[in-house]
mmCIF file of C-alpha atoms and ligand atoms in Angstrom:
data_model
loop_
_atom_site.group_PDB
_atom_site.id
_atom_site.type_symbol
_atom_site.label_atom_id
_atom_site.label_comp_id
_atom_site.label_asym_id
_atom_site.label_seq_id
_atom_site.Cartn_x
_atom_site.Cartn_y
_atom_site.Cartn_z
ATOM 1 C CA MET A 36 98.569 151.774 99.992
ATOM 2 C CA ARG A 37 98.769 154.981 102.250
ATOM 3 C CA ILE A 38 101.556 156.925 103.414
ATOM 4 C CA TYR A 39 102.014 160.197 105.889
ATOM 5 C CA ALA A 40 105.402 162.152 105.478
ATOM 6 C CA PHE A 41 105.911 164.246 107.921
ATOM 7 C CA GLU A 42 108.867 167.236 107.897
ATOM 8 C CA MET A 43 107.556 168.194 104.360
ATOM 9 C CA ARG A 44 109.394 170.597 103.344
ATOM 10 C CA ASP A 45 109.137 172.878 100.074
ATOM 11 C CA ASP A 46 111.697 172.056 97.990
ATOM 12 C CA GLU A 47 110.808 168.311 97.953
ATOM 13 C CA GLN A 48 107.181 168.165 97.072
ATOM 14 C CA ALA A 49 108.062 167.464 93.373
ATOM 15 C CA ALA A 50 110.773 164.573 94.505
ATOM 16 C CA PHE A 51 107.461 163.400 96.957
ATOM 17 C CA GLN A 52 105.391 163.725 93.071
ATOM 18 C CA ALA A 53 108.104 161.229 91.428
ATOM 19 C CA GLU A 54 107.046 159.653 93.636
ATOM 20 C CA GLN A 55 104.007 158.494 94.194
ATOM 21 C CA GLN A 56 103.510 158.391 89.838
ATOM 22 C CA THR A 57 106.694 155.416 90.353
ATOM 23 C CA HIS A 58 105.879 153.802 93.177
ATOM 24 C CA ASN A 59 101.687 154.665 93.196
ATOM 25 C CA VAL A 60 101.284 155.007 96.186
ATOM 26 C CA GLU A 61 99.061 157.307 97.830
ATOM 27 C CA LEU A 62 100.580 160.408 99.497
ATOM 28 C CA ILE A 63 99.559 163.084 102.159
ATOM 29 C CA LEU A 64 102.329 165.200 102.997
ATOM 30 C CA ASP A 65 102.454 167.823 105.775
ATOM 31 C CA LYS A 66 104.494 170.150 107.538
ATOM 32 C CA ALA A 67 104.566 169.157 110.847
ATOM 33 C CA VAL A 68 106.861 167.520 112.454
ATOM 34 C CA PRO A 69 105.579 164.392 114.313
ATOM 35 C CA ASN A 70 104.096 164.637 117.735
ATOM 36 C CA LEU A 71 101.479 162.815 120.071
ATOM 37 C CA ASP A 72 99.272 165.463 119.514
ATOM 38 C CA ASN A 73 99.661 165.499 115.758
ATOM 39 C CA ALA A 74 99.841 161.330 115.287
ATOM 40 C CA GLU A 75 95.744 160.728 115.080
ATOM 41 C CA ARG A 76 96.621 162.677 111.102
ATOM 42 C CA ALA A 77 98.912 159.070 110.569
ATOM 43 C CA ALA A 78 95.294 156.760 111.789
ATOM 44 C CA GLY A 79 94.428 155.011 108.540
ATOM 45 C CA CYS A 80 98.158 155.056 106.530
ATOM 46 C CA ILE A 81 100.491 151.794 106.637
ATOM 47 C CA GLY A 82 103.444 153.981 106.892
ATOM 48 C CA VAL A 83 104.974 157.203 108.108
ATOM 49 C CA SER A 84 107.979 158.618 106.646
ATOM 50 C CA VAL A 85 110.030 161.589 108.919
ATOM 51 C CA LEU A 86 112.855 163.871 108.931
ATOM 52 C CA GLY A 87 114.556 164.011 111.883
ATOM 53 C CA GLN A 88 113.513 166.351 114.369
ATOM 54 C CA GLY A 89 110.157 164.692 115.837
ATOM 55 C CA THR A 90 111.345 162.010 118.921
ATOM 56 C CA LEU A 91 110.130 158.837 117.553
ATOM 57 C CA ASP A 92 110.388 158.062 121.493
ATOM 58 C CA ARG A 93 108.181 153.980 123.017
ATOM 59 C CA GLU A 94 104.727 156.496 123.339
ATOM 60 C CA LEU A 95 104.578 158.260 119.843
ATOM 61 C CA LEU A 96 105.455 154.595 118.215
ATOM 62 C CA THR A 97 102.609 153.176 119.795
ATOM 63 C CA ARG A 98 100.052 155.384 119.669
ATOM 64 C CA TYR A 99 100.858 154.708 115.244
ATOM 65 C CA ARG A 100 100.774 150.921 116.176
ATOM 66 C CA ASP A 101 97.669 151.232 117.269
ATOM 67 C CA LEU A 102 96.715 153.278 114.524
ATOM 68 C CA GLY A 103 97.509 150.870 112.069
ATOM 69 C CA VAL A 104 100.797 152.579 111.301
ATOM 70 C CA ARG A 105 103.521 149.361 110.325
ATOM 71 C CA PHE A 106 106.529 150.760 108.244
ATOM 72 C CA LEU A 107 108.555 153.895 108.916
ATOM 73 C CA SER A 108 111.302 155.597 106.778
ATOM 74 C CA THR A 109 112.919 158.453 107.790
ATOM 75 C CA ARG A 110 114.192 160.560 105.048
ATOM 76 C CA THR A 111 117.675 160.903 107.237
ATOM 77 C CA VAL A 112 120.754 159.256 107.100
ATOM 78 C CA GLY A 113 120.918 159.426 111.045
ATOM 79 C CA PHE A 114 118.129 157.205 113.003
ATOM 80 C CA ASN A 115 119.294 158.832 116.398
ATOM 81 C CA HIS A 116 115.662 160.202 116.936
ATOM 82 C CA ILE A 117 114.042 156.498 116.683
ATOM 83 C CA ASP A 118 113.144 154.060 119.334
ATOM 84 C CA LEU A 119 114.313 151.370 117.526
ATOM 85 C CA ASP A 120 113.655 148.530 119.938
ATOM 86 C CA ALA A 121 110.882 149.312 120.956
ATOM 87 C CA ALA A 122 109.442 149.688 116.944
ATOM 88 C CA THR A 123 111.147 146.805 116.928
ATOM 89 C CA GLU A 124 109.121 145.191 119.678
ATOM 90 C CA LEU A 125 105.848 147.649 118.057
ATOM 91 C CA GLY A 126 106.361 145.368 115.508
ATOM 92 C CA ILE A 127 106.845 148.542 112.946
ATOM 93 C CA LYS A 128 109.486 148.310 110.240
ATOM 94 C CA VAL A 129 112.002 151.153 109.917
ATOM 95 C CA CYS A 130 114.071 152.123 107.120
ATOM 96 C CA ASN A 131 116.657 155.167 106.745
ATOM 97 C CA ALA A 132 117.791 157.060 103.703
ATOM 98 C CA MET A 133 120.583 156.618 101.849
ATOM 99 C CA TYR A 134 121.948 159.457 100.320
ATOM 100 C CA PRO A 135 126.070 160.508 98.747
ATOM 101 C CA PRO A 136 127.932 161.411 101.145
ATOM 102 C CA ASN A 137 129.429 164.732 98.889
ATOM 103 C CA GLY A 138 127.307 166.996 99.868
ATOM 104 C CA VAL A 139 128.372 166.777 103.674
ATOM 105 C CA ALA A 140 132.096 166.230 102.771
ATOM 106 C CA ASP A 141 132.654 169.299 100.366
ATOM 107 C CA PHE A 142 129.802 171.565 103.280
ATOM 108 C CA THR A 143 132.981 169.991 105.509
ATOM 109 C CA VAL A 144 135.600 171.460 104.326
ATOM 110 C CA MET A 145 134.169 174.539 103.213
ATOM 111 C CA LEU A 146 133.530 174.946 107.464
ATOM 112 C CA LEU A 147 137.824 173.954 107.696
ATOM 113 C CA LEU A 148 138.545 176.269 105.213
ATOM 114 C CA MET A 149 136.427 179.246 107.004
ATOM 115 C CA CYS A 150 137.897 177.969 110.623
ATOM 116 C CA VAL A 151 141.335 177.974 109.955
ATOM 117 C CA ARG A 152 141.245 181.357 107.273
ATOM 118 C CA ASN A 153 139.284 183.103 110.033
ATOM 119 C CA TYR A 154 137.083 183.839 107.729
ATOM 120 C CA ARG A 155 134.093 184.654 109.699
ATOM 121 C CA ASP A 156 136.124 187.569 110.687
ATOM 122 C CA ALA A 157 137.213 188.591 107.875
ATOM 123 C CA MET A 158 133.402 188.710 106.107
ATOM 124 C CA TRP A 159 131.774 190.186 108.955
ATOM 125 C CA ARG A 160 134.660 193.339 108.637
ATOM 126 C CA SER A 161 133.961 193.629 104.577
ATOM 127 C CA MET A 162 130.324 194.053 105.477
ATOM 128 C CA VAL A 163 131.040 197.449 107.432
ATOM 129 C CA ASN A 164 134.080 198.522 104.806
ATOM 130 C CA ASP A 165 136.563 197.310 106.972
ATOM 131 C CA TYR A 166 139.088 195.411 104.751
ATOM 132 C CA SER A 167 142.174 195.446 107.421
ATOM 133 C CA LEU A 168 144.191 192.108 107.986
ATOM 134 C CA THR A 169 144.602 191.976 111.701
ATOM 135 C CA GLY A 170 143.654 189.601 113.762
ATOM 136 C CA LEU A 171 143.236 186.900 110.319
ATOM 137 C CA VAL A 172 146.701 185.384 109.741
ATOM 138 C CA GLY A 173 145.709 181.725 108.960
ATOM 139 C CA ASN A 174 147.835 178.539 108.114
ATOM 140 C CA ASN A 175 148.575 176.559 105.145
ATOM 141 C CA ILE A 176 146.173 173.230 105.219
ATOM 142 C CA SER A 177 149.725 171.375 104.439
ATOM 143 C CA ASP A 178 150.810 172.248 107.138
ATOM 144 C CA LEU A 179 148.352 170.857 109.576
ATOM 145 C CA THR A 180 147.488 167.778 111.381
ATOM 146 C CA ILE A 181 143.578 166.958 110.466
ATOM 147 C CA GLY A 182 142.427 164.233 112.795
ATOM 148 C CA VAL A 183 138.454 162.839 111.080
ATOM 149 C CA VAL A 184 136.577 161.118 113.560
ATOM 150 C CA GLY A 185 134.313 158.844 112.265
ATOM 151 C CA THR A 186 135.676 156.561 108.629
ATOM 152 C CA GLY A 187 132.092 155.911 106.733
ATOM 153 C CA SER A 188 131.261 156.791 103.687
ATOM 154 C CA VAL A 189 131.149 160.867 105.212
ATOM 155 C CA GLY A 190 134.905 160.207 106.469
ATOM 156 C CA CYS A 191 135.824 159.219 103.563
ATOM 157 C CA GLN A 192 134.923 161.758 101.182
ATOM 158 C CA VAL A 193 136.177 164.253 103.886
ATOM 159 C CA MET A 194 139.426 162.369 103.198
ATOM 160 C CA LYS A 195 139.318 162.337 99.710
ATOM 161 C CA ASN A 196 138.733 165.779 99.527
ATOM 162 C CA LEU A 197 141.091 166.878 101.872
ATOM 163 C CA SER A 198 143.438 164.954 100.378
ATOM 164 C CA GLY A 199 145.076 167.547 97.836
ATOM 165 C CA PHE A 200 145.447 170.234 99.977
ATOM 166 C CA GLY A 201 148.425 167.665 101.334
ATOM 167 C CA CYS A 202 148.017 167.883 104.983
ATOM 168 C CA ARG A 203 148.718 164.455 106.776
ATOM 169 C CA MET A 204 145.791 163.327 107.852
ATOM 170 C CA LEU A 205 145.157 160.664 111.510
ATOM 171 C CA ALA A 206 141.716 158.522 111.592
ATOM 172 C CA CYS A 207 139.822 156.452 113.823
ATOM 173 C CA ASP A 208 136.169 154.348 113.705
ATOM 174 C CA GLN A 209 136.035 151.288 115.481
ATOM 175 C CA TYR A 210 136.171 149.340 111.543
ATOM 176 C CA GLU A 211 138.911 150.618 109.654
ATOM 177 C CA ASN A 212 138.272 151.088 105.969
ATOM 178 C CA GLU A 213 140.305 150.559 103.503
ATOM 179 C CA MET A 214 139.528 153.858 101.475
ATOM 180 C CA ALA A 215 140.925 156.212 104.240
ATOM 181 C CA LYS A 216 143.718 154.041 104.605
ATOM 182 C CA GLN A 217 144.651 155.141 101.615
ATOM 183 C CA TYR A 218 144.467 158.807 103.132
ATOM 184 C CA ALA A 219 144.687 158.877 106.568
ATOM 185 C CA ALA A 220 146.856 156.742 109.294
ATOM 186 C CA TYR A 221 143.759 154.621 111.554
ATOM 187 C CA VAL A 222 145.179 156.131 115.535
ATOM 188 C CA ASP A 223 142.986 155.723 118.756
ATOM 189 C CA LEU A 224 141.070 158.449 120.086
ATOM 190 C CA ASP A 225 144.287 160.522 122.280
ATOM 191 C CA THR A 226 146.525 160.382 119.624
ATOM 192 C CA ILE A 227 143.422 162.212 117.475
ATOM 193 C CA PHE A 228 143.316 164.257 120.061
ATOM 194 C CA ARG A 229 146.604 165.125 121.404
ATOM 195 C CA GLU A 230 147.819 165.422 118.002
ATOM 196 C CA SER A 231 145.447 167.168 115.964
ATOM 197 C CA ASP A 232 145.205 170.745 114.637
ATOM 198 C CA VAL A 233 141.876 170.734 113.240
ATOM 199 C CA ILE A 234 139.241 168.145 114.543
ATOM 200 C CA THR A 235 136.522 166.429 112.195
ATOM 201 C CA LEU A 236 133.555 164.480 113.685
ATOM 202 C CA HIS A 237 132.084 162.185 111.826
ATOM 203 C CA THR A 238 130.511 159.373 113.669
ATOM 204 C CA PRO A 239 126.818 158.305 114.453
ATOM 205 C CA LEU A 240 125.275 159.731 117.717
ATOM 206 C CA THR A 241 125.033 156.962 119.879
ATOM 207 C CA PRO A 242 124.868 156.222 123.212
ATOM 208 C CA GLU A 243 129.191 155.950 122.687
ATOM 209 C CA THR A 244 129.564 158.859 121.371
ATOM 210 C CA ASP A 245 126.822 161.229 122.808
ATOM 211 C CA HIS A 246 128.998 164.462 124.189
ATOM 212 C CA PHE A 247 132.003 162.457 123.468
ATOM 213 C CA ILE A 248 133.795 165.835 123.046
ATOM 214 C CA ASN A 249 133.951 167.209 126.812
ATOM 215 C CA HIS A 250 135.961 168.951 129.148
ATOM 216 C CA ASP A 251 137.538 166.309 129.095
ATOM 217 C CA SER A 252 138.404 165.388 125.950
ATOM 218 C CA ILE A 253 138.976 169.002 124.656
ATOM 219 C CA SER A 254 141.607 169.114 127.430
ATOM 220 C CA ALA A 255 143.109 166.548 125.603
ATOM 221 C CA MET A 256 143.004 168.609 122.308
ATOM 222 C CA LYS A 257 146.361 171.203 121.231
ATOM 223 C CA ASP A 258 145.722 174.348 122.459
ATOM 224 C CA GLY A 259 144.077 176.427 119.553
ATOM 225 C CA VAL A 260 142.134 173.268 117.854
ATOM 226 C CA ILE A 261 139.500 173.281 115.021
ATOM 227 C CA ILE A 262 136.439 171.439 115.163
ATOM 228 C CA ILE A 263 134.622 170.399 113.138
ATOM 229 C CA ASN A 264 130.928 168.686 113.182
ATOM 230 C CA THR A 265 128.344 168.257 110.518
ATOM 231 C CA ALA A 266 127.259 164.972 111.809
ATOM 232 C CA ARG A 267 124.689 165.496 115.152
ATOM 233 C CA GLY A 268 124.971 168.703 117.842
ATOM 234 C CA GLN A 269 124.586 165.689 120.170
ATOM 235 C CA LEU A 270 128.379 164.607 119.891
ATOM 236 C CA ALA A 271 130.194 167.932 121.629
ATOM 237 C CA ASP A 272 128.803 169.098 125.038
ATOM 238 C CA ILE A 273 127.579 172.579 124.110
ATOM 239 C CA ASN A 274 129.196 173.432 127.956
ATOM 240 C CA ALA A 275 132.245 172.698 126.672
ATOM 241 C CA LEU A 276 132.695 173.568 124.159
ATOM 242 C CA VAL A 277 131.382 177.782 125.240
ATOM 243 C CA ASP A 278 134.102 177.030 128.202
ATOM 244 C CA GLY A 279 136.343 176.183 125.625
ATOM 245 C CA VAL A 280 136.262 179.256 123.444
ATOM 246 C CA GLU A 281 136.304 181.152 125.671
ATOM 247 C CA SER A 282 139.280 180.104 127.459
ATOM 248 C CA GLY A 283 140.931 180.066 123.975
ATOM 249 C CA LYS A 284 141.662 177.143 124.275
ATOM 250 C CA ILE A 285 139.367 175.683 120.704
ATOM 251 C CA GLY A 286 140.680 178.180 117.725
ATOM 252 C CA ALA A 287 137.946 178.048 115.884
ATOM 253 C CA LEU A 288 134.221 175.715 115.823
ATOM 254 C CA GLY A 289 132.583 175.226 112.686
ATOM 255 C CA MET A 290 129.357 173.634 113.545
ATOM 256 C CA ASP A 291 126.444 172.700 110.820
ATOM 257 C CA THR A 292 124.472 171.079 113.868
ATOM 258 C CA THR A 293 125.122 171.870 117.688
ATOM 259 C CA GLU A 294 123.403 170.401 120.896
ATOM 260 C CA GLY A 295 119.762 172.489 121.990
ATOM 261 C CA GLU A 296 119.057 172.578 118.150
ATOM 262 C CA GLU A 297 115.746 171.580 118.316
ATOM 263 C CA GLY A 298 113.374 174.092 117.423
ATOM 264 C CA ILE A 299 115.868 176.482 115.686
ATOM 265 C CA ILE A 300 116.991 174.911 112.432
ATOM 266 C CA HIS A 301 115.497 174.892 109.391
ATOM 267 C CA GLU A 302 112.531 177.680 110.304
ATOM 268 C CA ASP A 303 112.172 181.612 109.737
ATOM 269 C CA HIS A 304 112.795 182.911 113.509
ATOM 270 C CA ARG A 305 113.634 186.820 112.931
ATOM 271 C CA SER A 306 109.578 187.855 114.292
ATOM 272 C CA ASP A 307 110.393 184.710 117.546
ATOM 273 C CA MET A 308 111.192 184.407 121.393
ATOM 274 C CA ILE A 309 114.110 182.051 121.643
ATOM 275 C CA ALA A 310 114.951 180.593 124.994
ATOM 276 C CA ASN A 311 118.391 178.965 124.559
ATOM 277 C CA LYS A 312 120.949 180.515 125.853
ATOM 278 C CA ASN A 313 124.143 177.924 124.780
ATOM 279 C CA TRP A 314 122.789 177.437 121.607
ATOM 280 C CA PHE A 315 122.689 181.734 120.983
ATOM 281 C CA TYR A 316 125.751 182.475 123.324
ATOM 282 C CA LEU A 317 128.160 180.576 121.486
ATOM 283 C CA ARG A 318 126.801 181.339 117.869
ATOM 284 C CA GLN A 319 128.502 185.372 118.253
ATOM 285 C CA PHE A 320 131.831 184.269 118.928
ATOM 286 C CA LYS A 321 134.258 185.696 115.687
ATOM 287 C CA ASN A 322 135.934 182.126 115.497
ATOM 288 C CA VAL A 323 132.435 180.178 115.031
ATOM 289 C CA VAL A 324 130.686 179.136 112.770
ATOM 290 C CA MET A 325 127.632 177.433 113.036
ATOM 291 C CA THR A 326 124.643 177.028 109.994
ATOM 292 C CA GLN A 327 121.841 175.506 110.502
ATOM 293 C CA HIS A 328 122.123 171.263 110.215
ATOM 294 C CA MET A 329 122.464 172.680 106.045
ATOM 295 C CA ALA A 330 125.435 170.422 105.216
ATOM 296 C CA PHE A 331 123.376 167.510 103.790
ATOM 297 C CA TYR A 332 121.503 170.310 101.569
ATOM 298 C CA THR A 333 122.051 169.451 97.953
ATOM 299 C CA ARG A 334 119.398 168.564 95.412
ATOM 300 C CA GLN A 335 120.917 165.372 95.112
ATOM 301 C CA SER A 336 120.761 164.778 98.567
ATOM 302 C CA VAL A 337 116.924 165.299 98.940
ATOM 303 C CA GLU A 338 115.808 163.640 95.540
ATOM 304 C CA MET A 339 117.537 160.534 97.251
ATOM 305 C CA MET A 340 115.773 161.100 100.891
ATOM 306 C CA VAL A 341 112.369 162.216 99.504
ATOM 307 C CA LYS A 342 113.013 158.348 97.572
ATOM 308 C CA CYS A 343 114.027 156.728 100.185
ATOM 309 C CA GLY A 344 111.419 157.309 102.204
ATOM 310 C CA VAL A 345 108.683 156.904 100.283
ATOM 311 C CA GLU A 346 110.379 153.221 98.428
ATOM 312 C CA GLY A 347 111.153 152.016 101.509
ATOM 313 C CA VAL A 348 108.136 151.913 103.122
ATOM 314 C CA VAL A 349 107.015 151.435 99.528
ATOM 315 C CA MET A 350 109.871 147.968 99.227
ATOM 316 C CA MET A 351 109.452 146.777 102.986
ATOM 317 C CA GLU A 352 105.173 146.475 103.047
ATOM 318 C CA ARG A 353 105.512 144.351 98.940
ATOM 319 C CA THR A 354 109.593 142.543 99.778
ATOM 320 C CA GLY A 355 109.406 142.373 103.691
ATOM 321 C CA SER A 356 112.872 143.904 103.287
ATOM 322 C CA TYR A 357 114.467 146.750 101.421
ATOM 323 C CA ARG A 358 118.091 148.392 101.485
ATOM 324 C CA THR A 359 118.623 150.578 104.171
ATOM 325 C CA ALA A 360 116.344 149.082 106.461
ATOM 326 C CA LEU A 361 117.156 148.708 110.183
ATOM 327 C CA ASN A 362 115.652 146.259 111.811
HETATM 328 C C1 LIG B 88 120.795 163.213 108.088
HETATM 329 O O1 LIG B 88 120.463 163.043 106.801
HETATM 330 O O2 LIG B 88 120.727 162.575 109.272
HETATM 331 C C2 LIG B 88 120.996 164.481 108.196
HETATM 332 O O3 LIG B 88 121.629 165.032 109.057
HETATM 333 C C3 LIG B 88 119.729 165.650 107.893
HETATM 334 C C4 LIG B 88 118.851 165.915 108.720
HETATM 335 C C5 LIG B 88 119.126 167.254 109.937
HETATM 336 C C6 LIG B 88 117.827 166.380 107.377
#
């Protein structure tokens, strides 16, 4: 069985080799982001594995199907980059990855602390021997209300992590989760917006959640609200974030993922010209912490992502199903 793995990072290589031996498959590893121009490379492969930066739309999926690809694994939890309906119609079975929520949840708390304690500004000052305190006063987390939007495994782990801080927590999701109820009261989204000092996003990107953080929802939030996003950039309209920070309505932003990041994140662009005005404008504010979509990036997660990427294709081919099959 031959599997073509796109978007391979060097640090995934050892895990790919281990999976190759475990399942006795042939893996072709390629750093390229999958697109129509390089689709032919997957000719002769029964499975393709991707890592989220390419768009697997109907056209690309049709090309893969014509080349003989029958299985697609994304080594990510999120699968908004794949047209699942098209894959199903084309007879391509798709699975995603599953990895412990701790990496993303830990990172979320780090961003939250950096925002609440104005640490970006403090860190920059210290680099030029400025150890002043002016403008750096923060808040005790125990005095804050934290609104958690999305109470799947990451949202719940964030609440568990935060439970030691003694803050009030509110939760919102279309499905209530018993674990979340240990830590938070379920309320509607309007209540989250109205009452939260910090709002942290842990919901998948779907047509319903796309840009649900926008000018209207931000205007319904508390003055000085802190927004943390370690889920998907497109949950928040970047124009609304820029306006919110400029006006002071938003007190701070902790963004591990920001709308328009495709083609920027996970690469060294020091010598590149990058045209993305909003993204670069947003990141220059002293109260905005933007990271390169790295909340997931722990040793444990990387191993699991690669494992699911290979094992998923193997199991779907050999048994017709996989624990994270999506169609
Ligand atoms: C996911 O697993 O859904 C992620 O967001 C991580 C990915 C960008 C590598």
